Amino acid sequence: MFRGQQTVDLIGIMLSKKGLYWVDQLQQFVQSYDLPALRDYWSYLDRRLFSRLEDVYRPTVNKLKTSLFRYYLVHAVQTCRNDKAQEFFLKQASELQNQAEWKDWFVLPFLPAPDSNPTFATYFSRQWTDTFIVSLHNFLSVLFQFILNFEAECLRSSLIQEENESLRHKLFALQAESSRMKKEELEVEQAAVHHKLPAYVANMDRLGDSELDMTCSQRSTAHSLQSRGGFLSSFLSQSKKGPSRPAHPSGASPTQTGSMLLGKKEPTNHQSAKGKEGTGSCKDGKSHFSGFVAGESSSLQQRQKRLQEHGKERKELLSKGTFQGQSAEKKTDISTAETEPCSELHAEQTESSTKMPASSAEAVVVRQEQPFIVLSQEEYGEHHSSIMYCRVDCSGRRVASLDVDGVIKVWSFNPIMQTKASSISKSPLLSLEWATKRDRLLLLGSGVGTVRLYDTEAKKNLCEISIDEDMPRILSLACSPSGASFVCSAAAQSPISHMDFSAVSYGGKSMNQVPGKLLLWDTKTMKQQLQFSLEPEPIAINCTAFNHNGNLLVTGAADGIVRLFDMQQHECAMSWKAHDGEVYSVEFSYDENTVYSIGEDGKFIQWNIHKSGLKVSEYDLPSEATGPFILSGYSGYKQVQFPRGRLFAFDSEGNYMLTCSSTGGVIFKLNGEEKVLESCLSLGGHRAPVVTVDWSTAMDCGTCLTASMDGKIKLTTLLAQKS
């Protein structure tokens, strides 16, 4: 314990000395009036230490910087170096003139007795100087300890990532081993087919009494009747004869032969076939049959003896044989009078029966080798009405969700699912979007023509701006990747209600094409920068999306037109008719050479942005993936919701797409040559239709969000299998 305590004391002394060293350096620059060195050293500390702090500590750093510069000025005035004070304001004027805390300090060099002035008297006291020096020393010491912990955390994080990678490889290895073991089990089951039972034992289990008598008597009289022709010669094995003989044994029809080969239990037909064979084999068939009956009577005792001897063997063999083995033996051992072509046909059937388990094994392997492994699926159930929007922030740590009652929930899911902020809007909300740079901020568009900036940490509205009273519905919001601006889509009131089912019945396509406008706003000043031109006429924009650098903006409108805007020139670069009816959702592809769109016509289309209106691919989606979404209840009640949020989302490489369905999210594979989308994985978990999805790839494991009309949100964590 003493050594441990001594080590802790040494670390504390080292941290204290390090903070004291930095403070001494700053004091030396102040006492020598070296303003450039003071500024450079503070910039060095800012670059090496302060930049690693969270945003909540930034105001503290700014206050210490302000106090340090004031300490420099006070020291210059106290030592009668007003020239250094004036030099300070000349060099720092451009930086300080817009800061409110420095407004009264520009007069300091010209005051005759600043230490007696009420504004500056506090700063000339010994108490303020000592307090500032101690505060700066403590802050730097604690910060240095934090940096040491930061380096340790980085090392720990890298070790955890390596461990996760090794566990990933182990998981894939175990999966391959499981697949191999299942293949071996199937091969063992196939090998059981080759375990043959004796012909007479296998046939005993399914033959009738008369056929059993014939089979047993055949075994006892085979040698004595080999020289006879007609019926008896047809009953003996003819596989030794030439394979070129076309006739079926004993005049049996091909249908009867086929039924025997398939091993069906048809004793009545089989007996009638035997009777026909006895009458139509040859002219002296009656005498041969009489001889056969006499041979049967003489060998009755021998037959009973044989049955008793093989009774136990029959039971043992039948108990060990599997169902496949029994069926295969029933197919192969019908009688000893089969011809060579029949033997070949039986061999083909046996081969096909052994191939079927192999094909099923391959199907199992395909299912196991899916592109994603579902690690977990959790449910967020804080909403009590249908979800409209559900979005993950840029960091992939928090989710913002909005329901039709205007309830906003901000929640995290790592390491546990926890609600961080909750708010209820008095006015209806129609759109939601995360701010890009300061991901603690949310943009909320209402149904009364306003946009709010909501702080999720302070849990309050920072500001609220009015867009247009004539176009009160804010249908879509999209923040640029730089965070400097956002686009806002405003539309007039719709002549039909989006919650009215009659709109679906009477086709609300043309009725819902209301006027609208697309605006660009500055995020910092919250002022409108410009209004985009919408050709051929102003129309409501339903969905918007930026590319990775914010130079391009794609929109989908109620008139079915997709428009591509150049954000550097602030004009529409191209537009084309994309869908019959409204465009519900648009997104850029992974390489950003194409855009995808989903429309009211149920089409999922990929468009080339280098050639206006050129289709790359087109797929038909079910209505449960495109909307309108319908939730049926008791007594014919139906709740209808038109699409608001994202209807599809891509994985990190753009090869797979997540869409809505009636029971959960469905992942499809893209870039396939087939004209039908290939379903790879169904996430499931929902009892109501899913109305919006999102797919976050900010973390190592992909996070899929699926939100439904019953207010439930499923968070599914996927692990991509790397080839």
XYZ file of C-alpha atoms in Angstrom:
723
model
C 0.000 0.000 0.000
C 2.842 2.360 0.806
C 4.401 1.890 -2.615
C 1.048 2.378 -4.316
C 0.396 5.555 -2.358
C 3.901 6.751 -3.141
C 3.308 6.159 -6.862
C 0.061 8.128 -6.730
C 1.825 10.986 -4.946
C 4.585 11.025 -7.561
C 2.021 11.168 -10.374
C 0.238 14.036 -8.613
C 3.515 15.897 -8.164
C 4.383 15.340 -11.816
C 0.992 16.661 -12.959
C 1.260 19.646 -10.660
C 4.766 20.424 -11.892
C 3.651 20.160 -15.507
C 0.811 22.629 -14.939
C 3.141 24.888 -12.977
C 5.684 24.814 -15.827
C 3.086 25.998 -18.346
C 1.924 28.766 -15.993
C 5.536 29.874 -15.407
C 6.131 30.095 -19.157
C 3.063 32.269 -19.605
C 4.094 34.505 -16.678
C 7.557 34.956 -18.165
C 6.070 36.182 -21.450
C 3.790 38.561 -19.539
C 6.584 39.990 -17.415
C 8.834 40.443 -20.479
C 6.003 42.124 -22.457
C 6.455 39.552 -25.249
C 2.965 39.609 -26.727
C 3.764 37.546 -29.898
C 5.348 34.787 -27.791
C 2.393 34.857 -25.409
C -0.076 34.462 -28.261
C 1.973 31.698 -29.921
C 2.331 29.746 -26.679
C -1.393 29.937 -25.993
C -2.089 28.790 -29.571
C 0.284 25.883 -28.959
C -1.653 24.899 -25.820
C -4.900 25.288 -27.705
C -3.654 23.065 -30.508
C -2.141 20.397 -28.273
C -4.565 20.382 -25.331
C -7.696 22.465 -25.639
C -8.703 21.138 -29.050
C -9.202 17.669 -27.545
C -11.790 18.894 -25.086
C -15.508 18.635 -25.613
C -17.512 21.668 -26.657
C -18.867 22.200 -23.159
C -15.365 23.210 -21.977
C -14.814 25.768 -24.729
C -16.356 28.697 -22.768
C -13.948 27.981 -19.877
C -10.955 28.080 -22.236
C -12.167 31.382 -23.716
C -12.575 32.921 -20.239
C -9.040 31.894 -19.280
C -7.686 33.395 -22.498
C -9.509 36.659 -21.826
C -8.201 36.746 -18.236
C -4.656 36.046 -19.469
C -4.731 39.036 -21.834
C -6.221 41.236 -19.090
C -3.448 40.080 -16.775
C -0.950 41.209 -19.431
C -2.586 44.663 -19.677
C -2.799 45.114 -15.894
C 0.885 44.223 -15.544
C 1.839 46.687 -18.299
C -0.147 49.528 -16.683
C 1.137 48.737 -13.183
C 4.744 48.895 -14.432
C 4.028 52.194 -16.257
C 4.390 50.644 -19.718
C 1.342 52.241 -21.336
C 3.084 51.928 -24.681
C 2.832 48.125 -24.391
C -0.841 48.444 -23.523
C -1.461 50.576 -26.604
C 0.562 48.144 -28.712
C -1.631 45.316 -27.419
C -4.838 46.996 -28.600
C -3.305 47.869 -31.981
C -2.386 44.257 -32.637
C -5.503 42.708 -31.113
C -8.079 45.255 -32.275
C -9.359 43.177 -35.201
C -9.949 40.219 -32.877
C -11.336 42.033 -29.827
C -13.431 44.886 -31.201
C -16.473 42.663 -31.822
C -16.343 41.054 -28.378
C -18.636 42.592 -25.779
C -16.342 41.779 -22.844
C -13.593 43.987 -24.338
C -15.742 47.011 -25.201
C -14.781 49.008 -22.063
C -11.098 48.027 -22.081
C -9.942 50.097 -25.043
C -9.872 53.194 -22.821
C -7.532 51.619 -20.250
C -4.201 53.046 -21.564
C -5.615 56.592 -21.397
C -6.949 56.574 -17.836
C -4.805 58.456 -15.302
C -5.647 56.148 -12.376
C -7.203 52.922 -13.695
C -6.760 51.111 -10.358
C -9.331 53.448 -8.782
C -11.804 53.139 -11.616
C -14.801 50.942 -10.619
C -14.621 49.031 -13.903
C -10.980 48.011 -13.533
C -10.348 48.197 -9.765
C -11.001 44.464 -9.291
C -8.369 43.450 -11.849
C -5.659 45.559 -10.154
C -6.107 43.794 -6.822
C -3.700 41.157 -5.581
C -6.583 38.791 -4.882
C -7.712 38.686 -8.532
C -4.169 38.039 -9.746
C -3.597 35.158 -7.322
C -7.018 33.664 -8.083
C -6.338 33.742 -11.816
C -2.888 32.142 -11.491
C -4.215 29.331 -9.248
C -7.211 28.719 -11.505
C -5.012 28.534 -14.599
C -2.597 26.170 -12.842
C -5.375 23.851 -11.655
C -7.061 23.810 -15.040
C -3.867 22.916 -16.902
C -2.953 20.219 -14.344
C -6.352 18.540 -14.608
C -6.265 18.886 -18.371
C -2.858 17.217 -18.561
C -4.201 14.296 -16.538
C -7.138 14.113 -18.917
C -4.775 14.002 -21.880
C -2.910 11.108 -20.301
C -6.211 9.320 -19.824
C -7.102 10.208 -23.391
C -3.990 8.491 -24.713
C -4.755 5.469 -22.537
C -8.322 5.431 -23.833
C -7.062 5.578 -27.403
C -4.805 2.618 -26.725
C -7.642 0.772 -25.033
C -9.954 1.548 -27.941
C -7.441 0.194 -30.454
C -7.047 -2.977 -28.377
C -10.813 -3.421 -28.258
C -11.023 -2.970 -32.029
C -8.360 -5.627 -32.523
C -10.244 -7.928 -30.165
C -13.483 -7.286 -32.052
C -11.757 -8.110 -35.313
C -10.410 -11.369 -33.905
C -13.860 -12.243 -32.557
C -15.313 -11.469 -35.968
C -12.903 -13.933 -37.578
C -13.726 -16.525 -34.917
C -17.422 -16.042 -35.579
C -16.987 -16.572 -39.300
C -14.760 -19.601 -38.630
C -17.381 -21.123 -36.343
C -20.024 -20.432 -38.937
C -17.968 -22.201 -41.602
C -17.348 -25.098 -39.216
C -21.073 -25.366 -38.530
C -21.762 -25.413 -42.245
C -19.142 -28.116 -42.756
C -20.602 -30.260 -39.962
C -24.075 -29.992 -41.448
C -22.683 -31.086 -44.804
C -21.066 -34.100 -43.148
C -24.342 -34.994 -41.423
C -26.133 -34.881 -44.755
C -23.450 -37.059 -46.324
C -23.905 -39.590 -43.499
C -27.643 -39.613 -44.122
C -27.011 -40.145 -47.826
C -24.596 -42.966 -47.049
C -27.369 -44.679 -45.071
C -29.180 -45.205 -48.386
C -26.473 -47.687 -49.401
C -27.265 -49.912 -46.390
C -29.403 -52.523 -48.174
C -31.849 -54.854 -46.507
C -32.344 -58.353 -47.971
C -34.903 -58.282 -50.752
C -37.291 -60.703 -49.187
C -37.135 -58.879 -45.796
C -37.864 -55.490 -47.356
C -40.696 -56.881 -49.456
C -42.247 -58.718 -46.540
C -43.211 -55.422 -44.923
C -45.422 -54.319 -47.827
C -46.528 -57.406 -49.770
C -49.913 -59.024 -49.387
C -50.397 -62.595 -48.215
C -50.557 -64.058 -51.700
C -47.478 -62.140 -52.825
C -45.634 -63.196 -49.679
C -46.461 -66.846 -50.470
C -45.190 -66.404 -54.018
C -41.965 -64.744 -52.881
C -41.199 -67.367 -50.261
C -42.058 -70.283 -52.550
C -39.891 -68.689 -55.222
C -36.938 -68.861 -52.824
C -37.514 -72.633 -52.134
C -38.255 -73.798 -55.678
C -35.878 -71.614 -57.648
C -33.478 -74.453 -58.586
C -36.197 -76.906 -59.590
C -37.993 -74.420 -61.818
C -35.059 -72.787 -63.576
C -35.510 -74.967 -66.691
C -39.181 -74.184 -67.067
C -40.429 -71.456 -69.386
C -43.534 -69.329 -69.550
C -44.795 -67.841 -66.296
C -42.074 -69.226 -63.993
C -39.246 -68.121 -66.256
C -40.797 -64.674 -66.347
C -40.944 -64.573 -62.551
C -37.205 -65.327 -62.232
C -34.525 -62.703 -62.710
C -34.174 -61.705 -66.336
C -31.443 -59.192 -65.786
C -28.990 -61.804 -66.994
C -30.667 -61.841 -70.381
C -29.826 -59.434 -73.141
C -30.655 -55.818 -72.391
C -31.935 -55.355 -75.944
C -35.144 -57.237 -75.170
C -37.918 -54.656 -75.454
C -40.781 -56.610 -73.925
C -41.848 -56.025 -70.307
C -41.701 -59.022 -68.001
C -44.584 -61.483 -68.430
C -46.580 -59.114 -70.534
C -46.941 -56.517 -67.770
C -47.870 -53.058 -68.968
C -45.431 -50.128 -68.684
C -47.771 -48.469 -66.195
C -47.672 -51.475 -63.919
C -43.900 -51.671 -64.169
C -43.561 -48.003 -63.356
C -45.815 -48.313 -60.346
C -43.718 -51.179 -59.084
C -40.536 -49.185 -59.527
C -41.962 -46.261 -57.570
C -42.646 -48.617 -54.716
C -46.347 -47.807 -54.289
C -48.514 -50.017 -52.113
C -50.982 -51.381 -54.672
C -51.645 -54.983 -53.657
C -54.957 -55.259 -55.531
C -53.565 -54.056 -58.843
C -50.448 -56.092 -58.288
C -52.450 -59.260 -57.728
C -54.589 -58.601 -60.781
C -51.411 -58.066 -62.783
C -50.146 -61.426 -61.570
C -53.395 -63.013 -62.677
C -53.021 -61.508 -66.122
C -49.487 -62.753 -66.307
C -50.700 -66.263 -65.483
C -53.272 -66.267 -68.319
C -51.342 -64.465 -71.042
C -47.794 -65.744 -70.796
C -48.010 -68.734 -73.202
C -50.362 -71.523 -74.404
C -49.367 -74.104 -71.743
C -49.563 -71.556 -68.897
C -52.175 -73.590 -67.016
C -49.899 -76.626 -66.604
C -47.027 -74.487 -65.444
C -49.233 -72.746 -62.894
C -50.450 -76.113 -61.582
C -46.847 -77.251 -61.141
C -46.100 -74.058 -59.308
C -48.997 -74.583 -56.871
C -47.841 -78.156 -56.200
C -44.301 -76.900 -55.495
C -45.775 -74.358 -53.135
C -47.665 -76.999 -51.132
C -44.595 -79.195 -50.777
C -42.447 -76.342 -49.476
C -44.958 -74.986 -46.939
C -43.090 -76.339 -43.925
C -39.765 -75.059 -45.248
C -41.296 -71.621 -45.788
C -42.581 -71.415 -42.210
C -39.191 -72.476 -40.891
C -37.470 -69.755 -42.915
C -39.911 -67.153 -41.613
C -39.162 -68.102 -38.035
C -35.401 -68.059 -38.618
C -35.407 -64.581 -40.143
C -38.016 -63.029 -37.818
C -35.525 -61.518 -35.420
C -33.189 -60.441 -38.213
C -36.049 -58.697 -39.975
C -37.020 -56.743 -36.845
C -33.445 -55.665 -36.127
C -32.767 -54.546 -39.666
C -36.047 -52.677 -39.980
C -35.449 -50.865 -36.651
C -32.008 -49.672 -37.803
C -33.037 -48.609 -41.287
C -34.034 -44.965 -41.801
C -37.053 -43.769 -43.699
C -34.906 -42.870 -46.684
C -33.268 -46.260 -46.643
C -36.626 -48.037 -46.497
C -38.045 -45.980 -49.358
C -34.942 -46.564 -51.448
C -35.065 -50.321 -50.784
C -38.751 -50.440 -51.615
C -37.931 -48.834 -54.929
C -35.089 -51.202 -55.778
C -36.329 -54.644 -54.710
C -39.737 -55.182 -56.275
C -39.173 -58.610 -57.833
C -36.437 -60.722 -59.328
C -38.023 -60.554 -62.785
C -37.023 -56.956 -63.642
C -35.219 -56.268 -66.908
C -31.943 -54.405 -67.411
C -33.597 -51.141 -68.574
C -35.703 -51.173 -65.407
C -32.526 -51.539 -63.349
C -31.068 -48.519 -65.100
C -34.228 -46.509 -64.423
C -34.059 -47.479 -60.748
C -30.427 -46.353 -60.629
C -31.425 -42.952 -62.018
C -34.166 -42.615 -59.400
C -31.766 -43.530 -56.616
C -29.304 -40.966 -57.909
C -31.955 -38.251 -58.000
C -33.112 -39.089 -54.483
C -29.551 -38.711 -53.211
C -29.151 -35.402 -55.012
C -32.136 -33.812 -53.271
C -30.532 -33.744 -49.815
C -27.405 -32.299 -51.391
C -29.392 -29.468 -52.945
C -31.077 -28.771 -49.640
C -27.658 -28.670 -48.007
C -26.548 -26.098 -50.550
C -29.643 -24.055 -49.718
C -28.688 -24.129 -46.069
C -25.204 -22.904 -46.926
C -26.656 -20.026 -48.938
C -28.843 -18.996 -46.038
C -25.922 -19.154 -43.659
C -23.655 -17.135 -45.916
C -25.898 -14.077 -45.864
C -24.253 -10.668 -46.264
C -25.262 -9.605 -42.735
C -25.475 -11.215 -39.326
C -28.164 -9.913 -36.957
C -26.372 -9.265 -33.673
C -29.328 -7.836 -31.755
C -32.750 -6.230 -32.111
C -34.098 -3.813 -29.499
C -37.380 -1.931 -29.260
C -37.979 1.714 -28.351
C -41.570 2.088 -27.199
C -41.848 5.634 -25.794
C -44.158 6.797 -28.606
C -47.886 6.111 -28.441
C -48.923 7.051 -31.974
C -47.722 6.467 -35.513
C -44.149 7.514 -36.297
C -43.515 10.076 -39.037
C -39.719 10.555 -38.872
C -36.899 8.553 -37.323
C -33.321 9.708 -37.979
C -29.863 8.898 -36.604
C -27.439 11.797 -36.122
C -24.096 12.080 -37.941
C -22.152 10.478 -35.084
C -24.432 7.440 -35.033
C -24.992 7.762 -31.272
C -28.414 9.379 -30.976
C -31.800 9.058 -32.646
C -34.517 11.674 -33.098
C -38.062 10.425 -33.663
C -41.309 12.283 -34.307
C -44.882 10.962 -34.207
C -48.162 12.298 -35.599
C -49.119 13.779 -32.198
C -46.138 16.149 -32.329
C -44.096 14.282 -29.703
C -40.332 14.480 -30.238
C -38.000 11.972 -28.597
C -34.206 12.143 -28.635
C -32.654 8.920 -27.369
C -29.390 7.024 -27.342
C -28.875 3.289 -27.716
C -25.243 2.730 -26.762
C -24.569 1.164 -24.310
C -28.243 1.128 -23.251
C -31.407 2.571 -24.728
C -32.141 5.817 -22.885
C -34.285 8.894 -23.598
C -32.178 12.072 -23.542
C -34.814 14.693 -24.356
C -38.546 14.812 -24.898
C -40.765 17.603 -26.194
C -44.388 18.057 -27.209
C -45.231 20.612 -29.891
C -48.379 22.681 -29.598
C -48.552 23.045 -33.378
C -48.429 20.027 -35.733
C -44.964 19.025 -36.935
C -44.391 17.721 -40.468
C -40.596 17.413 -40.877
C -37.430 16.773 -38.886
C -33.699 16.946 -39.639
C -30.451 16.860 -37.650
C -28.096 19.819 -37.982
C -24.809 18.637 -39.487
C -21.981 20.249 -37.551
C -23.531 20.808 -34.143
C -25.318 17.472 -33.989
C -27.015 18.474 -30.746
C -29.395 20.688 -32.757
C -32.601 19.639 -34.503
C -34.498 21.408 -37.265
C -38.270 21.013 -36.899
C -40.749 22.040 -39.591
C -44.351 22.678 -38.557
C -47.737 22.820 -40.223
C -48.196 26.518 -39.428
C -45.304 27.895 -41.513
C -42.505 27.923 -38.918
C -39.117 26.224 -38.520
C -37.607 25.736 -35.069
C -34.036 25.143 -33.978
C -34.198 22.817 -30.975
C -31.246 22.198 -28.639
C -31.429 18.543 -27.538
C -28.990 19.015 -24.642
C -30.455 22.225 -23.237
C -33.937 20.810 -24.061
C -35.292 24.099 -25.362
C -36.004 25.968 -28.600
C -33.146 28.272 -29.542
C -35.123 30.167 -32.160
C -38.221 29.955 -34.327
C -38.552 31.550 -37.757
C -41.610 32.137 -39.880
C -41.360 30.952 -43.484
C -44.540 31.927 -45.340
C -48.108 32.326 -44.106
C -49.517 31.398 -47.516
C -47.530 28.159 -47.548
C -47.692 26.890 -43.973
C -46.762 23.236 -44.504
C -42.996 22.618 -44.096
C -42.748 19.297 -45.931
C -38.992 18.733 -46.022
C -35.775 19.963 -44.392
C -32.209 19.122 -45.411
C -29.024 20.476 -43.834
C -25.907 20.815 -45.998
C -22.892 18.659 -45.021
C -20.928 21.785 -44.073
C -23.693 22.860 -41.702
C -23.645 26.430 -43.012
C -27.107 26.324 -44.582
C -30.254 24.260 -44.965
C -33.030 23.992 -47.532
C -36.673 24.233 -46.601
C -39.664 23.098 -48.651
C -42.887 25.005 -47.965
C -46.269 24.154 -49.492
C -49.798 25.495 -49.417
C -52.619 23.683 -47.653
C -53.709 20.506 -49.422
C -57.324 20.360 -50.688
C -57.522 16.827 -49.235
C -56.518 15.564 -45.845
C -53.568 13.226 -45.783
C -55.325 11.211 -43.141
C -58.481 10.744 -45.236
C -58.866 7.320 -46.780
C -61.157 8.654 -49.516
C -58.129 10.348 -51.034
C -56.733 6.941 -51.823
C -59.977 5.649 -53.268
C -60.544 8.561 -55.610
C -56.915 8.979 -56.578
C -55.434 11.991 -54.867
C -52.568 12.376 -57.361
C -53.676 15.475 -59.215
C -55.679 16.834 -56.269
C -52.584 17.010 -54.078
C -50.421 18.930 -56.543
C -50.466 22.186 -54.590
C -48.122 25.168 -55.036
C -44.905 25.288 -53.086
C -41.484 26.882 -52.853
C -37.926 25.776 -52.082
C -35.832 28.123 -49.921
C -32.210 28.284 -48.785
C -31.536 29.524 -45.232
C -28.363 30.395 -43.337
C -27.959 28.200 -40.251
C -26.048 30.734 -38.117
C -28.054 33.869 -38.792
C -31.322 31.976 -39.488
C -32.036 34.304 -42.397
C -33.278 33.438 -45.876
C -30.574 33.534 -48.544
C -32.543 32.830 -51.725
C -35.524 31.081 -53.296
C -34.973 28.433 -55.960
C -36.799 28.566 -59.260
C -39.157 25.595 -59.792
C -40.047 24.949 -63.412
C -42.493 24.594 -65.120
C -44.494 25.914 -62.148
C -44.096 26.253 -58.371
C -44.931 22.908 -56.843
C -44.746 21.248 -53.428
C -41.370 19.535 -52.859
C -41.867 16.328 -50.860
C -38.270 15.183 -50.321
C -34.732 16.593 -50.528
C -31.200 15.176 -50.221
C -27.641 16.589 -50.508
C -24.627 14.777 -51.915
C -21.522 14.241 -49.749
C -20.009 17.742 -50.230
C -23.203 19.741 -50.591
C -22.555 20.799 -54.187
C -25.643 18.986 -55.473
C -29.208 18.834 -54.192
C -31.830 16.391 -55.491
C -35.546 16.915 -54.869
C -38.736 14.968 -55.534
C -41.982 16.854 -56.060
C -45.722 16.255 -56.039
C -45.841 16.562 -59.842
C -43.639 13.453 -60.231
C -40.577 15.435 -61.366
C -37.083 14.919 -59.958
C -34.964 18.085 -59.995
C -31.176 18.318 -59.585
C -29.844 21.664 -58.300
C -26.310 23.066 -58.573
C -25.720 24.549 -55.120
C -22.741 26.615 -56.285
C -24.764 28.405 -58.974
C -28.021 28.033 -56.989
C -29.990 26.950 -60.046
C -31.686 23.836 -61.395
C -29.180 21.887 -63.483
C -31.655 19.324 -64.874
C -35.110 17.869 -64.256
C -37.130 14.973 -65.642
C -40.485 13.250 -65.212
C -39.744 10.350 -62.905
C -43.047 8.912 -61.672
C -46.766 8.848 -62.352
C -47.990 10.670 -59.268
C -45.921 12.058 -56.437
C -42.258 11.393 -55.682
C -42.064 10.157 -52.107
C -38.335 9.679 -51.444
C -35.017 10.412 -53.218
C -31.381 9.600 -52.364
C -27.975 9.764 -54.041
C -26.225 6.487 -54.789
C -22.938 5.542 -53.139
C -20.803 6.750 -56.090
C -23.138 9.754 -56.607
C -23.318 9.131 -60.343
C -26.975 8.148 -60.004
C -29.984 8.927 -57.835
C -32.726 6.606 -56.646
C -36.379 7.535 -56.269
C -39.587 5.929 -55.000
C -42.910 7.240 -56.240
C -46.632 6.898 -55.828
C -46.707 4.504 -58.789
C -44.839 1.882 -56.738
C -41.646 2.133 -58.816
C -38.109 2.123 -57.473
C -35.963 3.693 -60.204
C -32.263 4.474 -60.569
C -31.456 7.549 -62.712
C -28.221 8.667 -64.367
C -27.496 12.275 -63.330
C -25.149 12.851 -66.281
C -27.952 12.306 -68.798
C -31.290 13.789 -67.887
C -34.073 11.218 -67.613
C -31.890 8.168 -68.412
C -33.028 5.111 -66.449
C -30.326 2.794 -65.199
C -32.703 0.302 -63.571
C -36.352 0.045 -62.595
C -38.060 -2.241 -60.083
C -41.630 -2.753 -58.919
C -42.111 -2.546 -55.162
C -45.116 -3.785 -53.185
C -47.535 -1.182 -51.870
C -46.418 -1.900 -48.305
C -42.997 -0.473 -49.215
C -44.203 2.723 -50.910
C -47.441 3.677 -49.167
C -49.986 4.946 -48.479
C -49.733 2.852 -45.310
C -52.932 1.365 -43.919
C -53.498 0.022 -40.407
C -56.788 -1.820 -40.012
C -58.651 -2.088 -36.712
C -61.917 -3.324 -35.296
C -65.310 -2.658 -36.916
C -63.742 -1.715 -40.252
C -61.601 1.095 -38.797
C -58.696 2.064 -41.033
C -55.862 4.465 -40.297
C -54.118 5.795 -43.419
C -50.758 7.572 -43.415
C -49.017 9.051 -46.433
C -45.191 8.798 -46.600
C -43.288 11.502 -44.760
C -39.865 10.205 -43.770
C -37.285 8.157 -45.665
C -38.666 5.092 -47.414
C -35.275 3.532 -48.177
C -31.681 3.727 -46.978
C -28.351 2.257 -48.117
C -25.529 0.445 -46.380
C -22.013 1.891 -46.147
C -21.022 0.735 -49.644
C -24.350 1.218 -51.416
C -24.764 -2.448 -52.338
C -27.818 -3.116 -50.177
C -31.042 -1.219 -49.552
C -33.374 -1.207 -46.545
C -37.086 -0.661 -47.250
C -40.420 -0.797 -45.446
C -42.798 -3.746 -45.209
C -45.893 -4.756 -43.250
C -43.925 -6.742 -40.642
C -40.524 -4.999 -40.513
C -37.628 -3.836 -42.628
C -36.455 -5.809 -45.663
C -32.916 -5.636 -47.081
C -32.511 -6.021 -50.852
C -29.349 -6.444 -52.888
C -28.712 -3.759 -55.515
C -26.571 -3.656 -58.673
C -27.846 -7.040 -59.761
C -28.354 -7.990 -63.383
C -31.814 -9.403 -62.703
C -34.880 -7.227 -63.121
C -36.296 -8.316 -59.777
C -34.824 -7.134 -56.487
C -33.197 -9.953 -54.529
C -34.340 -10.069 -50.902
C -31.365 -10.849 -48.654
C -32.678 -10.410 -45.119
C -35.998 -9.699 -43.427
C -35.578 -7.906 -40.097
C -39.161 -8.420 -38.892
C -40.271 -7.661 -35.361
C -43.240 -5.370 -36.141
C -46.974 -5.955 -35.820
C -47.940 -2.819 -37.757
C -46.764 -1.481 -41.134
C -43.317 0.147 -41.145
C -43.568 3.724 -42.459
C -39.964 5.014 -42.361
C -36.446 3.581 -42.128
C -32.870 4.707 -41.578
C -29.505 2.951 -41.778
C -26.548 4.391 -39.855
C -23.031 3.232 -40.760
C -21.122 5.653 -38.513
C -20.164 2.817 -36.163
C -18.375 -0.449 -37.014
C -21.673 -2.331 -36.877
C -24.512 -1.030 -39.033
C -27.632 0.152 -37.202
C -30.998 -0.234 -38.936
C -34.027 1.711 -37.706
C -37.551 0.677 -38.644
C -40.520 2.669 -37.296
C -44.141 1.556 -37.567
C -47.676 2.905 -37.253
C -48.147 1.553 -33.720
C -45.383 3.827 -32.387
C -42.780 1.088 -32.057
C -39.216 1.574 -33.293
C -36.954 -1.428 -33.812
C -33.201 -0.930 -33.662
C -31.389 -3.816 -35.354
C -27.601 -4.116 -35.155
C -26.038 -5.848 -38.157
C -22.543 -7.165 -38.729
C -21.434 -7.199 -42.359
C -19.625 -10.345 -43.447
C -16.380 -9.352 -45.102
C -15.249 -11.449 -48.033
